[in-house]
Short mmCIF file of C-alpha atoms in Angstrom, two decimals:
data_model
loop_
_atom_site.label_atom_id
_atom_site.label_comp_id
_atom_site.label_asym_id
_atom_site.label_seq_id
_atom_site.Cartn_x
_atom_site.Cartn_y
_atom_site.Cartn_z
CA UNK A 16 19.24 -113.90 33.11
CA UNK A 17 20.70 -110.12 32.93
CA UNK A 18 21.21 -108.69 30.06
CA UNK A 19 24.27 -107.63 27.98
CA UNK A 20 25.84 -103.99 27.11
CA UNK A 21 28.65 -103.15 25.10
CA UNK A 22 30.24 -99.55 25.69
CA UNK A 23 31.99 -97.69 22.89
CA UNK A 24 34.77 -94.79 24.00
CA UNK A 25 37.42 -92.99 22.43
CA UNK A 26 41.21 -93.06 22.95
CA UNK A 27 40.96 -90.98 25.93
CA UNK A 28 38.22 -92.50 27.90
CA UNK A 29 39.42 -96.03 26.73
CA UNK A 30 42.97 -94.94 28.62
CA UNK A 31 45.19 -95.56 25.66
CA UNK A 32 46.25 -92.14 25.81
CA UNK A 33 45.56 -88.34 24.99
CA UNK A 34 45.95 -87.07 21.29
CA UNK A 35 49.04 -88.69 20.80
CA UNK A 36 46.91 -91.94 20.32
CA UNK A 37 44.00 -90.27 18.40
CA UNK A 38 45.00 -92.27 15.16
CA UNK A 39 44.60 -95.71 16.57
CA UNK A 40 42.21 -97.92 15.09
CA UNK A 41 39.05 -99.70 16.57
CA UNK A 42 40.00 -102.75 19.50
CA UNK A 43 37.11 -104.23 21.29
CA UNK A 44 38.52 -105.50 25.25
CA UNK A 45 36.35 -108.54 27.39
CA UNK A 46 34.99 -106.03 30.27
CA UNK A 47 35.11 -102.67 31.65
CA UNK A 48 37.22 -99.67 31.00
CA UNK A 49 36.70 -96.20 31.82
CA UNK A 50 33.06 -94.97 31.72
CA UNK A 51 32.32 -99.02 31.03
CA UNK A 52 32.52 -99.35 35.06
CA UNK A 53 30.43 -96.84 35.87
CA UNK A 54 27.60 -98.16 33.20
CA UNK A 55 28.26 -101.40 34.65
CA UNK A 56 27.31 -100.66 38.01
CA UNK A 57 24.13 -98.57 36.76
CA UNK A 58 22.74 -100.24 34.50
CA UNK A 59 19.56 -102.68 35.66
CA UNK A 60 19.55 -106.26 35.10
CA UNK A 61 22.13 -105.48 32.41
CA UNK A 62 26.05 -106.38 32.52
CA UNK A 63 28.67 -104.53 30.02
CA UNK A 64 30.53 -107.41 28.82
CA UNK A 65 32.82 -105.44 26.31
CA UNK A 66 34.55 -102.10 25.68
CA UNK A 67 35.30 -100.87 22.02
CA UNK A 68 38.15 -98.22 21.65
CA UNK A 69 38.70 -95.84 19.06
CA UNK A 70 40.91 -92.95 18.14
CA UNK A 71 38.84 -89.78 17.21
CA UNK A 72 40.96 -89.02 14.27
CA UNK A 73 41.02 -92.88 13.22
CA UNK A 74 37.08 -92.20 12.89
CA UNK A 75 37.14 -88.91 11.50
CA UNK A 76 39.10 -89.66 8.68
CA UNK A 77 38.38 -93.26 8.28
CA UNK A 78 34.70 -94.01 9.25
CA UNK A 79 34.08 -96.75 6.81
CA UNK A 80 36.95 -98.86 7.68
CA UNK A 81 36.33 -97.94 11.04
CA UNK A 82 32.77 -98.63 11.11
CA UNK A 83 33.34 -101.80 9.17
CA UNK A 84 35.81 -103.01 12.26
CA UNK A 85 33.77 -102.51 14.72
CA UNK A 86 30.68 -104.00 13.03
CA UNK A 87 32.75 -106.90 12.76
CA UNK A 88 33.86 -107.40 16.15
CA UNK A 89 30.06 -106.84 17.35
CA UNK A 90 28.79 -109.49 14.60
CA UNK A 91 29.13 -112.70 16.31
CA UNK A 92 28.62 -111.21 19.99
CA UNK A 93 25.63 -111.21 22.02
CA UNK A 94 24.20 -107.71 23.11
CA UNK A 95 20.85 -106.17 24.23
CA UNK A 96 22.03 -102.40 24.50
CA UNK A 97 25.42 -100.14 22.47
CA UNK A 98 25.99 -97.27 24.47
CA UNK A 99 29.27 -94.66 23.23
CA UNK A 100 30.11 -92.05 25.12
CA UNK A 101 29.14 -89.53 26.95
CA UNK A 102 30.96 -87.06 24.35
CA UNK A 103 29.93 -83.52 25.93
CA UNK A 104 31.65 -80.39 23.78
CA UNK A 105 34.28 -82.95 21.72
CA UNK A 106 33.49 -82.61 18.22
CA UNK A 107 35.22 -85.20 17.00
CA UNK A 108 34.24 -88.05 19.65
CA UNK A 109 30.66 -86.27 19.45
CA UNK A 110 30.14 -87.08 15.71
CA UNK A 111 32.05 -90.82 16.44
CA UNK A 112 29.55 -91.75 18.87
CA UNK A 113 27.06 -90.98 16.49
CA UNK A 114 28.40 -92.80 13.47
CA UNK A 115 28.97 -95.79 15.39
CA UNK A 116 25.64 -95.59 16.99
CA UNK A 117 23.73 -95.16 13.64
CA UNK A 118 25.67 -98.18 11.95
CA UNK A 119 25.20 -100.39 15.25
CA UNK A 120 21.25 -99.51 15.27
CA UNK A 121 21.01 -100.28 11.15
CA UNK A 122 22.95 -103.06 11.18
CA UNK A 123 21.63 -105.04 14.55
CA UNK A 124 18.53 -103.65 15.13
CA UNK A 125 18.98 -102.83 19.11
CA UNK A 126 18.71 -99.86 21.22
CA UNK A 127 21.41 -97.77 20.99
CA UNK A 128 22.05 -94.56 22.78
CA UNK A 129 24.92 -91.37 23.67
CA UNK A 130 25.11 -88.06 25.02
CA UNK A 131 26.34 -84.97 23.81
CA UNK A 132 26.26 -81.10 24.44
CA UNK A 133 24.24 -79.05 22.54
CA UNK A 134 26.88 -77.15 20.81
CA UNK A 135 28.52 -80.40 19.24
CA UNK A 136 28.41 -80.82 15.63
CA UNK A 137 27.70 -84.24 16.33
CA UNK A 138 24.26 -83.38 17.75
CA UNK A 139 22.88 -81.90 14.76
CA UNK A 140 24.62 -84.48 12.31
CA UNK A 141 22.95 -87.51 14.39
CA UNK A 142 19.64 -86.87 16.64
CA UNK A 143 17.27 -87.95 14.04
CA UNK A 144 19.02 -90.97 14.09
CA UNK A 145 19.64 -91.75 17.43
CA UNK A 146 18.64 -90.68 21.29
CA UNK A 147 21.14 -88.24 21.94
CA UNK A 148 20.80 -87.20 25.93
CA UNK A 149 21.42 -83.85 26.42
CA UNK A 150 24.84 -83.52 28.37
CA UNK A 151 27.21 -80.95 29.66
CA UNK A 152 30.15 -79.45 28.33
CA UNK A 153 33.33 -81.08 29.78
CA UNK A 154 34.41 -84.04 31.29
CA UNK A 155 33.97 -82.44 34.83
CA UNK A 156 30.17 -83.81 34.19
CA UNK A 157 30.28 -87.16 33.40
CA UNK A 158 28.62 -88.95 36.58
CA UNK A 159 25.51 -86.37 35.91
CA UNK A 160 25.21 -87.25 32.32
CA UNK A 161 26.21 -90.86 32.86
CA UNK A 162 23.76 -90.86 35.09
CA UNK A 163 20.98 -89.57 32.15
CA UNK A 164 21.78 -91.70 29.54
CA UNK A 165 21.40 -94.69 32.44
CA UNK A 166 17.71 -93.52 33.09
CA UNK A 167 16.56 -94.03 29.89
CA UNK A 168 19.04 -97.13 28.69
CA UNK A 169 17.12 -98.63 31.44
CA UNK A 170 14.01 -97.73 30.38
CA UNK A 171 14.96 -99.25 26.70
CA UNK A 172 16.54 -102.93 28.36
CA UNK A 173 13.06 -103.01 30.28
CA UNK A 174 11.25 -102.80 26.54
CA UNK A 175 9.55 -99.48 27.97
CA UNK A 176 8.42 -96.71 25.93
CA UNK A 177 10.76 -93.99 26.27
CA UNK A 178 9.09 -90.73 26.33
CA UNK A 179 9.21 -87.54 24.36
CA UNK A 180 12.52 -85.55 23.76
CA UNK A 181 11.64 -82.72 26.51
CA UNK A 182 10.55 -84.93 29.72
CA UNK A 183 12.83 -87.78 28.44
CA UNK A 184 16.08 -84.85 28.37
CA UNK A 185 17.44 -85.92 24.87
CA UNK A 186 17.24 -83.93 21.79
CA UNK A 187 14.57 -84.01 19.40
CA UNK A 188 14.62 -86.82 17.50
CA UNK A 189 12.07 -84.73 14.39
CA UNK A 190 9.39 -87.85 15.12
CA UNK A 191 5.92 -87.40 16.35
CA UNK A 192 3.98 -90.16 18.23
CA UNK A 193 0.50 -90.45 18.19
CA UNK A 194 -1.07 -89.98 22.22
CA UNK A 195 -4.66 -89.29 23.28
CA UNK A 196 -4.94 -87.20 25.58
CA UNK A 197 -8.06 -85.56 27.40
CA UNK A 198 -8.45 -82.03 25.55
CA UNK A 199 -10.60 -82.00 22.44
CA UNK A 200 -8.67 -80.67 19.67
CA UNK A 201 -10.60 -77.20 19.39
CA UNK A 202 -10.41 -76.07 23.02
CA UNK A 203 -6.53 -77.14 22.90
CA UNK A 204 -6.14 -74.70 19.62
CA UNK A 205 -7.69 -71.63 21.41
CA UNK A 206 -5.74 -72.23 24.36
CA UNK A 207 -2.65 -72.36 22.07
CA UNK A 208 -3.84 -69.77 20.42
CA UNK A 209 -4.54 -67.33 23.49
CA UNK A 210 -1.11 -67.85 24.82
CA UNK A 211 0.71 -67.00 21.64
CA UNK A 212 -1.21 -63.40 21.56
CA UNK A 213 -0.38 -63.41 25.35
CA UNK A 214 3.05 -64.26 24.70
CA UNK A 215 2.89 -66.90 27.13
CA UNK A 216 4.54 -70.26 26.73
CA UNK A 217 2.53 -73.21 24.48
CA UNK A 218 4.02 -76.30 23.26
CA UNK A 219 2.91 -77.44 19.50
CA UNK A 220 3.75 -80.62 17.99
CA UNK A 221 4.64 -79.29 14.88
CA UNK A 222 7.95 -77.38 15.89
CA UNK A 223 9.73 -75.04 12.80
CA UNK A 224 13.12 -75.72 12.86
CA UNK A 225 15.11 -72.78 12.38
CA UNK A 226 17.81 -73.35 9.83
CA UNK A 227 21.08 -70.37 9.86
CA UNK A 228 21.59 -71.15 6.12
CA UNK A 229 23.71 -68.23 4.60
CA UNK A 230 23.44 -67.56 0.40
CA UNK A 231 25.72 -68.67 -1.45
CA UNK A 232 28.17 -65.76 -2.09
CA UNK A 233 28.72 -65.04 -6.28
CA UNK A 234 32.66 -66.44 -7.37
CA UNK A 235 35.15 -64.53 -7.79
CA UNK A 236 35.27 -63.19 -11.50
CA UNK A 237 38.94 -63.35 -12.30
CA UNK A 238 41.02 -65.37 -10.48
CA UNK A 239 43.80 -64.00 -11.25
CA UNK A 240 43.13 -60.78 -10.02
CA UNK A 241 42.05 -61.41 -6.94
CA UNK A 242 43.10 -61.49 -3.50
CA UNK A 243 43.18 -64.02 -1.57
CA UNK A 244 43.09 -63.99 2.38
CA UNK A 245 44.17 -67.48 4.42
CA UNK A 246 42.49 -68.37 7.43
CA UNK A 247 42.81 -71.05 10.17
CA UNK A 248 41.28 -72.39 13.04
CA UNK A 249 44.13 -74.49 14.16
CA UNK A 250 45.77 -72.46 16.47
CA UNK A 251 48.46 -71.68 14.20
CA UNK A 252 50.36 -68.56 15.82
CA UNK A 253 54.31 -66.99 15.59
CA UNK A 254 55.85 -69.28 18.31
CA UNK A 255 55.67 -66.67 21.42
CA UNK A 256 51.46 -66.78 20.83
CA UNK A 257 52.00 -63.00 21.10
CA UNK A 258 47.76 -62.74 21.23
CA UNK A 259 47.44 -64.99 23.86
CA UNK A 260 45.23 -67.25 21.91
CA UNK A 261 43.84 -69.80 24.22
CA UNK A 262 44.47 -73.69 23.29
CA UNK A 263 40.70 -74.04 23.68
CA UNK A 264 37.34 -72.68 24.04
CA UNK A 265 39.50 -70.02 22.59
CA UNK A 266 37.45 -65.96 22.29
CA UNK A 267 40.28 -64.75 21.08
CA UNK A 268 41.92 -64.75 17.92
CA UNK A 269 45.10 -63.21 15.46
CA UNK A 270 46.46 -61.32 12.97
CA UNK A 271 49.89 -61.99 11.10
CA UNK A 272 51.72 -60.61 8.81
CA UNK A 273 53.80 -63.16 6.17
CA UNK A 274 55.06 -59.77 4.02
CA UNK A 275 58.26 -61.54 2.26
CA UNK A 276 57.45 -65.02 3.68
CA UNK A 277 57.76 -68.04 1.11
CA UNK A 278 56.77 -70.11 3.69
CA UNK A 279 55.80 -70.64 7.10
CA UNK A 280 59.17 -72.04 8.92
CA UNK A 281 59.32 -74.08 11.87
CA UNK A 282 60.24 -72.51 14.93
CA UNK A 283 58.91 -69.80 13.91
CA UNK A 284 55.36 -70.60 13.71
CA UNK A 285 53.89 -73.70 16.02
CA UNK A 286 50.04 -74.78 16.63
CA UNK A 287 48.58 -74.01 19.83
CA UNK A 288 45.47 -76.46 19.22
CA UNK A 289 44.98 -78.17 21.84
CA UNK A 290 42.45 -80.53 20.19
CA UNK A 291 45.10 -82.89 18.00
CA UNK A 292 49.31 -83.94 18.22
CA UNK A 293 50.74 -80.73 17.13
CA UNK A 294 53.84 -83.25 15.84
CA UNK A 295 53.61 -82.55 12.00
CA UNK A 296 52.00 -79.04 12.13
CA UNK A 297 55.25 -77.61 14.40
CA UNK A 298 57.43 -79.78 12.50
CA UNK A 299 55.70 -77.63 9.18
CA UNK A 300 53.39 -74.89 9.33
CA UNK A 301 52.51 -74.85 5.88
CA UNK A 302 50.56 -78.78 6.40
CA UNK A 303 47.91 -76.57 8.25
CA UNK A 304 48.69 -73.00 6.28
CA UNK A 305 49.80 -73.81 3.04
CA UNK A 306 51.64 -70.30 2.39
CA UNK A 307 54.15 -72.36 0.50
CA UNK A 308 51.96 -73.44 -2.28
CA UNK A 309 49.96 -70.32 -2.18
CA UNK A 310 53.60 -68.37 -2.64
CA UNK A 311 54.27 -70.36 -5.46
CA UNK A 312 50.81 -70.05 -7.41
CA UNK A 313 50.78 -66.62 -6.87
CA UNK A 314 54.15 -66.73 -9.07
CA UNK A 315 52.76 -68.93 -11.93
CA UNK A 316 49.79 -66.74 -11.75
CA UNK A 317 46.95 -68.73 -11.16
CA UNK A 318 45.88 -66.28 -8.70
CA UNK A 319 46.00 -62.43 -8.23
CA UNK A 320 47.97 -62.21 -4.64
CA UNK A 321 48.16 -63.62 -1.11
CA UNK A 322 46.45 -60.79 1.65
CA UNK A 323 49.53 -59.42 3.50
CA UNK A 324 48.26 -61.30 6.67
CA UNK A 325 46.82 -64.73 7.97
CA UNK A 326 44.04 -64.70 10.77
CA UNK A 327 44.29 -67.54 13.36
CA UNK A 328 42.09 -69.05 16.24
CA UNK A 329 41.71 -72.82 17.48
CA UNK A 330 39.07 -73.52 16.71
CA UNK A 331 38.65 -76.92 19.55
CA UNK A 332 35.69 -76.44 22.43
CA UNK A 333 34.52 -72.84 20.66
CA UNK A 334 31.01 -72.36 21.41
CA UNK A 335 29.54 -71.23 18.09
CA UNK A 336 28.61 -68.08 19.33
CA UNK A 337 32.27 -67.02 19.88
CA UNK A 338 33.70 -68.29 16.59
CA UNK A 339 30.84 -66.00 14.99
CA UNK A 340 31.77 -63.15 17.04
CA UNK A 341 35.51 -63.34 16.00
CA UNK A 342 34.69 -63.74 12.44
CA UNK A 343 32.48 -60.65 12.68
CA UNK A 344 35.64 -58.55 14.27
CA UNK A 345 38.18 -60.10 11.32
CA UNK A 346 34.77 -59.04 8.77
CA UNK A 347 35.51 -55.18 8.44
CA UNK A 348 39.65 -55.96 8.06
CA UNK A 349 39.08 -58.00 5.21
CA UNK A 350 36.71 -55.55 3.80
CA UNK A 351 38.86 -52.76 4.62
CA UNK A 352 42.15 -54.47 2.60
CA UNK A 353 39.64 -55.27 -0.12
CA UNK A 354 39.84 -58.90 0.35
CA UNK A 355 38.11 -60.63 -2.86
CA UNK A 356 38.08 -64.37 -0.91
CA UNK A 357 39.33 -66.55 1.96
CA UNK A 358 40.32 -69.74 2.18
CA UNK A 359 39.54 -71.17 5.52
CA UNK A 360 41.89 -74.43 7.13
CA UNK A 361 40.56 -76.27 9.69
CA UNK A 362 41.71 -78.80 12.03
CA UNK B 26 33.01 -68.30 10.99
CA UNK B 27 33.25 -69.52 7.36
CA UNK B 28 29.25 -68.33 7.62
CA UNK B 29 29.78 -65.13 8.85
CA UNK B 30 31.88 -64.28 6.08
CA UNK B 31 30.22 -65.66 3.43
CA UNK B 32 27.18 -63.35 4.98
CA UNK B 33 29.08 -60.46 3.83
CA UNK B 34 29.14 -61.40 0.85
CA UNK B 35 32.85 -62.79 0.68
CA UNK B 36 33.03 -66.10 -1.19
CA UNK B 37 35.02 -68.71 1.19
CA UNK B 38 36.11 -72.14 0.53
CA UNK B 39 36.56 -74.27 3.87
CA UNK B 40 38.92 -76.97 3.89
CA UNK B 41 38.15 -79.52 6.20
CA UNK B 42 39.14 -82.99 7.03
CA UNK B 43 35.08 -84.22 8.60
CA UNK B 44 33.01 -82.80 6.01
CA UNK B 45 30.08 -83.92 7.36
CA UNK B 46 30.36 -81.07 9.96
CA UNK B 47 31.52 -78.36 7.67
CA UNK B 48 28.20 -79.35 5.76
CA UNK B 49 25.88 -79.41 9.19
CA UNK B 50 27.48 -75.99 9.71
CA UNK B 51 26.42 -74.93 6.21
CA UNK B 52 30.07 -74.13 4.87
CA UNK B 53 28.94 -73.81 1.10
CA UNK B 54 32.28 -74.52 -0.69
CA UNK B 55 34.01 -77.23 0.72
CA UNK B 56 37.51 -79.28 -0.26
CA UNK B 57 38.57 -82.03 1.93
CA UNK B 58 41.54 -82.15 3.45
CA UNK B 59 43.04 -85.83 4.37
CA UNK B 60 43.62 -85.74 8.37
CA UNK B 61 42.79 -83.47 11.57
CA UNK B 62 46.75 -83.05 13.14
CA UNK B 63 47.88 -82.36 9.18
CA UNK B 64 44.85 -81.60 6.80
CA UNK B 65 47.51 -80.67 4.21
CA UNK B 66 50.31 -83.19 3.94
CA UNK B 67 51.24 -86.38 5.23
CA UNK B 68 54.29 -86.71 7.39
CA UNK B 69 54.77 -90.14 6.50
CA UNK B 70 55.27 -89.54 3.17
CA UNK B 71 58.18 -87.16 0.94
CA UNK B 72 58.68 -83.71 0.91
CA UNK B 73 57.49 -83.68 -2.63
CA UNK B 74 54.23 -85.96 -1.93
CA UNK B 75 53.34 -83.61 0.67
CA UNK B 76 54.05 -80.62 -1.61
CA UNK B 77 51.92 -82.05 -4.87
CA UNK B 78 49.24 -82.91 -2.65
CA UNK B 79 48.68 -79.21 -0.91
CA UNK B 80 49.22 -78.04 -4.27
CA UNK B 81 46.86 -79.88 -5.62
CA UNK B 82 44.09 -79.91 -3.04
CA UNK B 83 45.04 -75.52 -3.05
CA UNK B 84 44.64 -75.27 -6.17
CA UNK B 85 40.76 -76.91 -6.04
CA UNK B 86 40.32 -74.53 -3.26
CA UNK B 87 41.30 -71.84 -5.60
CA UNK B 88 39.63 -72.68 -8.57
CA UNK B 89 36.11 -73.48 -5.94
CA UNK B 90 36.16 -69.47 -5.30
CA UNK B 91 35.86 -68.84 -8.72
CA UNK B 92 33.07 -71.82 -9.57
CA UNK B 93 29.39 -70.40 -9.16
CA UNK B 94 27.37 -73.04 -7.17
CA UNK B 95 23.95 -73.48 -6.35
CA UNK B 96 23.80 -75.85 -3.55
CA UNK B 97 26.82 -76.70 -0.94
CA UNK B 98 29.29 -77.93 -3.17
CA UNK B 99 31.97 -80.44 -1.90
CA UNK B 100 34.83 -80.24 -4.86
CA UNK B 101 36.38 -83.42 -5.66
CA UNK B 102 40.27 -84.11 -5.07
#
């Protein structure tokens, strides 16, 4: 008898829609949809017999009802394999897959697996959880990781072992299993040892994660002197997106000037993320940069003053590595306008 | 980029609907916001709910710069 899978996928893969439907809530559908064919046809000895659906922002701002749903439509259903995804560079349907995957595994006890690119939050928040295959960036590479998370979902329907994180192509999952292997455990030290004054390549088992933890900067001492800079990454911009900011992956960010402003007006000011409905934030600014409220504390005093200008990128599909760079260039401006603190909205 | 400024030294609060990313991250002050497409008011709701609620979640933003932590710190709303 072949066994069962059931495939999780967001609003997009699950065809309800683009971000317009990102607040729908979980569904579970009898057969295949979206990636579910493909995993259908793949997978060995095994036939997907349901697709869940969710909304990313359904499960980003509601993961215990969400989680609760879905564990509810899986409880009196048959299943041998949960696979979600593959998520690639979206942070939001990254770190879904993984919550959804972690409570499936806890709850039921059966193999569960995704896929995700390195750079999504979702990665770090879940691979000691879960096997998390390593996969590309965008969408464009879904038959290749598909086609990964396949190999070793087979591997786990077969009861096989699956094998460590580097030959296996997921990311490391922090465990260490016990193998024998041929060496004795001296001559395998010196040989580690010779290649690490050689600078040559060695693996160890004991791998020192390296944490980017920054100290915690001191407060502010007085409030109410200080000033106060507002950042965003959610693409706010002045309507004609005179920097060109891009709507994602964006390396490139602004400065505006809200001199006089009391608050950010329609029409005036728009998001350019491309990462959520801009409905409410074009329809008012100030629900992503809340100049309003910070106008009107400023009044009462509770702070010392608003910085002349607000810096904006989107902050949807930016590697890491770019958002540091643009903070780095917005760094000496602050400094230079003797910026005491920023608050930082994102999306 | 909430990082790199805190680097230099700058305290920054990051308000941010999935705060189990701003924590992976290692934002250090953090205030959640309620949704992605509106972190600071609900469109569903009045002008003035919308209003007291960025106020209010603001003003915990405001008062997090000036609170000395020791650990990453989400501030309750």
């Amino acid at each position: 008898m072949s066994k069962k899978a059931i495939i999780y996928v967001n609003q997009f893969f699950g065809q309800l829609g683009g971000e317009d439907t990102a607040g729908v809530g979980p569904s579970i559908h009898e057969g295949l949809i979206g990636p579910a064919m493909a995993y259908n046809a793949q997978l060995k000895d095994c036939d997907v017999t349901h697709t869940i659906i969710c909304g990313d922002n359904y499960m980003g701002s509601n993961p215990e009802d969400a989680v609760a749903q879905i564990l509810g439509f899986l409880e009196n259903l048959e299943f041998d394999i949960f696979i979600a995804g593959p998520a690639f560079n979206a942070g939001r349907y990254g770190v879904a897959c993984g919550t959804i995957c972690k409570a499936v595994k806890d709850r039921f006890g059966v193999p569960v697996i995704t896929s995700m690119n390195q750079e999504n939050p979702g990665m770090e928040m879940f691979r000691k959880d879960i096997i998390i295959m390593k996969g590309g960036n965008i969408a464009s590479k879904m038959r290749k990781d598909l086609a990964a998370v396949v190999k070793v979902a087979n591997k786990m329907l077969a009861g096989e072992q699956v094998g460590p994180a580097a030959e296996e192509g997921y990311f490391p999952t922090g465990r260490r299993h016990q193998v024998f292997i041929e060496e004795d455990a001296t001559t395998r030290f010196m040989r580690m040892l010779h290649a690490r004054i050689a600078g040559e390549e060695f693996v160890s088992e004991l791998i020192v994660p390296k944490l980017d933890r920054v100290p915690i900067a001191a407060p502010v001492k007085d409030l109410k002197q200080a000033k106060v800079a507002l950042l965003t990454t959610g693409g706010i911009v002045p309507v004609d997106n005179p920097d060109r900011i891009q709507s994602a992956s964006a390396t490139r960010w602004g400065k505006y000037d809200i001199t006089g402003m009391e608050r950010l007006e329609s029409g005036v000011f728009k998001t350019i993320h491309a990462g959520f409905d801009p409905a409410a934030a074009n329809a008012d600014p100030n629900v992503i940069m809340p100049i309003d409220v910070l106008r009107a504390m400023e009044k009462e005093g509770v702070f010392g003053s608003l910085h002349q200008y607000f810096y904006s990128t989107v902050g949807t599909g930016t590697t890491e590595k770019e958002a540091s760079r643009m903070a780095k260039e917005i760094l000496p401006l602050l400094q230079a306008d003797n910026v005491d603190a920023c608050i930082m909205v994102s999306t | 980029m909430v990082k790199e400024i805190e680097r230099a030294g700058i305290p920054i609060v990051h308000m941010c609907n999935i705060v189990p990313v701003s924590k992976t991250v290692g934002a250090n002050r953090i205030v959640p916001t309620i949704s992605i497409p509106y972190p600071l008011g609900d469109p569903a709701t009045s002008r003035e709910d919308q209003w007291k609620l960025r106020y209010h979640r603001v003003r915990v933003a405001l008062e997090a710069l000036a609170t000395d932590v020791e650990e990453q710190t989400v501030f309750p709303v």
